[in-house]
Short mmCIF file of C-alpha atoms in Angstrom, two decimals:
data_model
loop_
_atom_site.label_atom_id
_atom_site.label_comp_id
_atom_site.label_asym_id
_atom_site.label_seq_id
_atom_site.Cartn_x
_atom_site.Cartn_y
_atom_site.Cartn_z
CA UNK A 1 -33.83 -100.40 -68.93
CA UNK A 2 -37.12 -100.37 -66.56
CA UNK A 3 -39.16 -97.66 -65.68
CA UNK A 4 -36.47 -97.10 -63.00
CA UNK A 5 -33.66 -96.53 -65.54
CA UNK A 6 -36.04 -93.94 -67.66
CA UNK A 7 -36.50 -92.44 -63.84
CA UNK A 8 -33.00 -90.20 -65.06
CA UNK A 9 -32.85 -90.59 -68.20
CA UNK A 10 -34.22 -87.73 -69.76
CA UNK A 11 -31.54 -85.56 -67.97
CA UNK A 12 -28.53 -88.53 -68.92
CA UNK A 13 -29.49 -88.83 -72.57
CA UNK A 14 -29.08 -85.22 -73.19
CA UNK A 15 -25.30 -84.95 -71.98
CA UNK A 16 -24.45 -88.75 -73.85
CA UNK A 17 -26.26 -87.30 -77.32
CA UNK A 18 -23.89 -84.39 -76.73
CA UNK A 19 -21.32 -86.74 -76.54
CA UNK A 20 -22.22 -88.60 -79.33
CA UNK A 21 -22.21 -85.27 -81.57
CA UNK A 22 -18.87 -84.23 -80.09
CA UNK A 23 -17.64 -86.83 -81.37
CA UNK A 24 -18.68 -86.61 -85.06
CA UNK A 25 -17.78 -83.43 -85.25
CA UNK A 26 -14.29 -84.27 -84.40
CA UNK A 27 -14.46 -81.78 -81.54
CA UNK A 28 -12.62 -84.24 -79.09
CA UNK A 29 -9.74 -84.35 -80.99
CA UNK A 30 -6.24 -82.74 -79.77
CA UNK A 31 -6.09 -79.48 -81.82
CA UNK A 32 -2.16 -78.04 -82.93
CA UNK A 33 -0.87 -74.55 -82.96
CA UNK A 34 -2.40 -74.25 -86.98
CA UNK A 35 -5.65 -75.43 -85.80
CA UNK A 36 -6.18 -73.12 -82.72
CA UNK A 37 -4.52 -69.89 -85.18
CA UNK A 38 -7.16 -70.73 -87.80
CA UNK A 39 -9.88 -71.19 -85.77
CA UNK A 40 -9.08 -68.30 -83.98
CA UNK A 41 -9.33 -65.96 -87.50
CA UNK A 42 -12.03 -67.53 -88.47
CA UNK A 43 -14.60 -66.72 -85.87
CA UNK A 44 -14.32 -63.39 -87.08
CA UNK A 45 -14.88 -64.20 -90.65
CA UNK A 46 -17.96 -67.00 -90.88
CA UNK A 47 -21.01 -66.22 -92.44
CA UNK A 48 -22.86 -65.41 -89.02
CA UNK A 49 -19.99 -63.99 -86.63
CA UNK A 50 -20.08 -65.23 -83.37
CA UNK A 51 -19.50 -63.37 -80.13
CA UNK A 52 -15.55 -63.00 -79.44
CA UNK A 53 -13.38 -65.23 -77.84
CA UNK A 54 -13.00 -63.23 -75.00
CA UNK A 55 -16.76 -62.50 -74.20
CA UNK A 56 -17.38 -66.62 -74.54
CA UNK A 57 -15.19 -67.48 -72.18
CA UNK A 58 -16.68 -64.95 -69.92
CA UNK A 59 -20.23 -66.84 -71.18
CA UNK A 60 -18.71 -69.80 -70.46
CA UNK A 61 -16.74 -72.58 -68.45
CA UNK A 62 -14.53 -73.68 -71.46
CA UNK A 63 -10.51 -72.20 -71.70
CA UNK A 64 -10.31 -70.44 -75.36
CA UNK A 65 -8.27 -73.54 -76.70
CA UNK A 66 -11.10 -75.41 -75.60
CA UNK A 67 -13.85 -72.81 -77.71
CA UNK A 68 -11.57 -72.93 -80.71
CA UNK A 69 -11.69 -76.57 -80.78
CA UNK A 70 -15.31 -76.57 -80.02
CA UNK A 71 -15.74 -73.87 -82.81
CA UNK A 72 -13.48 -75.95 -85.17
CA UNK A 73 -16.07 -78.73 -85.29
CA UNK A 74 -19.29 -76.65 -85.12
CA UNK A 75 -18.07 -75.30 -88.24
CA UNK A 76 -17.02 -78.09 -89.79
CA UNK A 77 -20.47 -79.64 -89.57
CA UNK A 78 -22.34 -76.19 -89.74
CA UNK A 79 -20.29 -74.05 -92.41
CA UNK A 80 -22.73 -71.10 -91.79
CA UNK A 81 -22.55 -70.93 -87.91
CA UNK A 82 -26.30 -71.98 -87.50
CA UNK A 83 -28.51 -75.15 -87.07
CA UNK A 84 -31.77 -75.51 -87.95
CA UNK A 85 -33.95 -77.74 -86.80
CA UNK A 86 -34.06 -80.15 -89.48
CA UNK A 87 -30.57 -80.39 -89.08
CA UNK A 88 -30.95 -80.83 -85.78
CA UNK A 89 -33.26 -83.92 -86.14
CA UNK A 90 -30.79 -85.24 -88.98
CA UNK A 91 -27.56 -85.37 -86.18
CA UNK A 92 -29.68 -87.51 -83.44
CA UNK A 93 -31.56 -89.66 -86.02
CA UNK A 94 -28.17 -91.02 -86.91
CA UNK A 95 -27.89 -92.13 -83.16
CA UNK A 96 -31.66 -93.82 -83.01
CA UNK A 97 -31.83 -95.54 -86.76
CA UNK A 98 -34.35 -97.97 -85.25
CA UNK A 99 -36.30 -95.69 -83.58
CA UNK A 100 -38.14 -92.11 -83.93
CA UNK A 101 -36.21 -88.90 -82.72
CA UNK A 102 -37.75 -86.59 -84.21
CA UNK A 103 -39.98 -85.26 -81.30
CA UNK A 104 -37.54 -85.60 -78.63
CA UNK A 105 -34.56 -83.74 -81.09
CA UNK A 106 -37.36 -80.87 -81.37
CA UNK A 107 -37.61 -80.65 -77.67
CA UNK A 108 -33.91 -80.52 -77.15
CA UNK A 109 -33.49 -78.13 -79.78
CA UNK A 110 -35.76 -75.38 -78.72
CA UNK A 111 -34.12 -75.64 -75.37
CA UNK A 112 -30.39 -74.92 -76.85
CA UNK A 113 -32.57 -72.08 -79.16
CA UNK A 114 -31.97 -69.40 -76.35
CA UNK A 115 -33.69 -66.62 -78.23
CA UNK A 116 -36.09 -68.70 -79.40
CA UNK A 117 -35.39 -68.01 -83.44
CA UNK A 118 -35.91 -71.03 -85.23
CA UNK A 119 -31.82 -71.35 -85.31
CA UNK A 120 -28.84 -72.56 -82.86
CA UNK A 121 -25.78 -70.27 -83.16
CA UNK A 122 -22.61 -71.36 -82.09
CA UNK A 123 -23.11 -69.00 -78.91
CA UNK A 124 -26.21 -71.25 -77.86
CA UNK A 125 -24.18 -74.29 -78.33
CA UNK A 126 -21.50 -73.81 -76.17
CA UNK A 127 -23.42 -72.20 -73.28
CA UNK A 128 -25.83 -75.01 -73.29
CA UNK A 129 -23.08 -77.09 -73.49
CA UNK A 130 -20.63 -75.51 -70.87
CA UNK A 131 -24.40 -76.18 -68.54
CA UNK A 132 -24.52 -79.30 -69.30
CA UNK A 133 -20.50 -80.48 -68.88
CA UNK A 134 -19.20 -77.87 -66.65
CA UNK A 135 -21.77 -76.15 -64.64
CA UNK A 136 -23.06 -76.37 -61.16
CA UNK A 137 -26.13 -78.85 -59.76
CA UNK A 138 -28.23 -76.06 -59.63
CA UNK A 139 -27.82 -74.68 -63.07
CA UNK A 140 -28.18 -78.22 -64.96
CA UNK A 141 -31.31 -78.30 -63.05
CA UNK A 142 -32.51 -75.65 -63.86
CA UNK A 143 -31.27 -76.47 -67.55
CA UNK A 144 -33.83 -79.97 -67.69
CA UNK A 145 -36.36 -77.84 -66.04
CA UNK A 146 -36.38 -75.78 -69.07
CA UNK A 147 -36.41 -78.61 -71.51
CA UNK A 148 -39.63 -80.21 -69.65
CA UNK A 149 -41.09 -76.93 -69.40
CA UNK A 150 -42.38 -76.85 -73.01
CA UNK A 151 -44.22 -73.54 -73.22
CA UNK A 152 -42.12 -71.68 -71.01
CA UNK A 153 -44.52 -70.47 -68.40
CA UNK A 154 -42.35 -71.47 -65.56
CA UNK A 155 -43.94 -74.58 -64.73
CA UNK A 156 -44.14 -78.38 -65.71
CA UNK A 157 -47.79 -79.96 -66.31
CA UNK A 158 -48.30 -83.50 -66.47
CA UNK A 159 -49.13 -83.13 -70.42
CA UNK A 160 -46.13 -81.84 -71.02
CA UNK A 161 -43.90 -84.15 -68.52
CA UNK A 162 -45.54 -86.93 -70.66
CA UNK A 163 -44.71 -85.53 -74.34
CA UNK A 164 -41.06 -85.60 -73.09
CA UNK A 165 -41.22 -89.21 -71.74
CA UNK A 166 -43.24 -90.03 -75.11
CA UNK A 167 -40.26 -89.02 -77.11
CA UNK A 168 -37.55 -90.38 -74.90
CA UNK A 169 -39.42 -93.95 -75.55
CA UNK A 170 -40.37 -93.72 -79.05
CA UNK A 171 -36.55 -92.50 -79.49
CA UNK A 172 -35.11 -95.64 -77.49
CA UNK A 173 -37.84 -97.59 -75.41
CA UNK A 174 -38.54 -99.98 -78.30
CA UNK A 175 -35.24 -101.79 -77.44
CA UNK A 176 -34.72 -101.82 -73.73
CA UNK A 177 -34.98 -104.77 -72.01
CA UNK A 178 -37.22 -106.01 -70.40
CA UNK A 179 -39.49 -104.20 -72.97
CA UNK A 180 -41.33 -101.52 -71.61
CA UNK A 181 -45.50 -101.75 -71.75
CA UNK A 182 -47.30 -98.76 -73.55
CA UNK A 183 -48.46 -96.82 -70.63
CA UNK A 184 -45.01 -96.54 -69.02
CA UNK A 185 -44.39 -93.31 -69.91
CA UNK A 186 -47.85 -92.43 -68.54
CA UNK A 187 -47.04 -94.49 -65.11
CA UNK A 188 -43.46 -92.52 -65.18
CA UNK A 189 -45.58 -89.24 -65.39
CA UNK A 190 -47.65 -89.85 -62.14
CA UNK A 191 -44.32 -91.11 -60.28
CA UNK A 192 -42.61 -87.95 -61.40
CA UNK A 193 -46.04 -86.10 -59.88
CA UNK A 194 -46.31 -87.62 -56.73
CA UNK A 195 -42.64 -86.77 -56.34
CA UNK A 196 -42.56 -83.58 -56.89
CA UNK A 197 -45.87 -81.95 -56.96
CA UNK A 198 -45.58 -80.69 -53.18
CA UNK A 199 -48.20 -78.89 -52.37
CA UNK A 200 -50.55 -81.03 -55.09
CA UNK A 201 -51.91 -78.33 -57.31
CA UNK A 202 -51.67 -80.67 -60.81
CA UNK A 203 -48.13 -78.14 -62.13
CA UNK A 204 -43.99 -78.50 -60.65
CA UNK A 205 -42.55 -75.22 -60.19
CA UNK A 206 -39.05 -74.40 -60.81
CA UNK A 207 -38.99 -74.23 -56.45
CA UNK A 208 -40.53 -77.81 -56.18
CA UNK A 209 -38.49 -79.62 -59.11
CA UNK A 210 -35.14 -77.93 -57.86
CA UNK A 211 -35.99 -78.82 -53.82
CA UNK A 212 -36.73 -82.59 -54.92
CA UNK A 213 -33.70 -83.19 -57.29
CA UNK A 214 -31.19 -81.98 -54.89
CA UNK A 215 -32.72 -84.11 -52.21
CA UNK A 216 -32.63 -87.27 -54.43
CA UNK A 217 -29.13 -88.61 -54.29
CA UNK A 218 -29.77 -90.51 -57.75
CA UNK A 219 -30.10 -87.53 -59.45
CA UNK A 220 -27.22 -85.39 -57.74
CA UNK A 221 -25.08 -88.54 -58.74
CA UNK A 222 -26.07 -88.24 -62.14
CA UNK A 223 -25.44 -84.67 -62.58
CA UNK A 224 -21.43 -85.59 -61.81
CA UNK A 225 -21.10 -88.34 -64.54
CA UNK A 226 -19.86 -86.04 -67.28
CA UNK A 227 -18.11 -82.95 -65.90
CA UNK A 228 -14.52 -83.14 -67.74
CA UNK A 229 -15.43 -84.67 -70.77
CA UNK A 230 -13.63 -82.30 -72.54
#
């Protein structure tokens, strides 16, 4: 992958991780009548009680088979209906054993920690989720804009556009090919600038990184890849 291919990736790795975890939590798999009856008692009766069925669905994009499947595996992995972080870093290491995703997992994590309480409930995790598979252009937009947006001020600096790219290559740059040079994430930084920094002030607003992506047919292609994955 060359510095065009890391161009989207920070928005495509987050919806393939997601994947990924899906996966080993068994939350792809075809639920029966006992599974979607148990699951549905027992979102009333875990250790931190989520929000009902009913008022998720309203949250959400997913049917209520498809949140009591979703729930089933959450559970499974997270008996007490919260991640922490280091848990969090634990999942996605398993996906990067050669490299480092510890900063990158962090990142991702306090976007999915809506309240912003050191813990991922399974509310978070299927709204971020329902974003990221189900919702419109403008919302997954405005989803990544978040995640670059590391102190939350409402707008992107380059210091902060390049700790993302940092932990996107430590996490899988080492082994693209042709083997990216150290101050690619640095040159992807400037590109991502001169882009979308439209009136040149050294910060992207939400206004200037939501006009560019939707006039960049790349991106818009990419934000289709993974709508009915489950």
């Amino acid at each position: 992958m060359g510095i065009q291919g890391m161009e989207l990736c920070a928005m495509a790795v987050v919806v393939l991780l997601f994947i990924a975890v899906l996966k080993q939590f068994g939350i792809l798999e075809p639920m029966s009548m006992e599974d979607s009856s148990d699951s549905e008692l027992e979102l009333s009766t875990v250790r931190h009680q989520p929000e009902g069925l009913d008022q998720l669905q309203a949250q959400t994009k997913f049917t209520k088979k498809e949140l009591q499947s979703l729930y089933r595996g959450f559970k499974n992995e997270c008996p007490t209906g919260l991640v922490d972080e280091d848990t969090f870093k634990l999942i996605y290491s398993q996906f990067f054993p050669q490299g480092d995703a510890t900063t990158y997992a962090h990142f991702l994590f306090n976007a999915f920690d809506a309240d912003g309480n050191g813990a991922i409930h399974f509310e978070d995790f299927v709204v971020g989720l329902s974003i990221l598979l189900r919702g419109t252009v403008h919302e997954k937009l405005k989803w990544a804009f978040n995640l670059y947006d590391i102190n939350k001020d409402g707008c992107i600096t380059k210091e902060e556009m390049l700790a993302i790219m940092k932990s996107i290559y430590d996490m899988m740059g080492r082994h693209t090919y042709p083997i990216l040079r150290e101050d690619a994430p640095l040159e992807h930084v400037e590109r991502f600038f001169q882009k979308m920094d439209r009136n040149q002030d050294g910060v992207v607003t939400i206004d200037e990184f939501l006009e560019t992506c939707q006039k960049d047919e790349n991106i818009m292609n990419s934000m289709q890849l993974f709508e009915n994955v489950i």
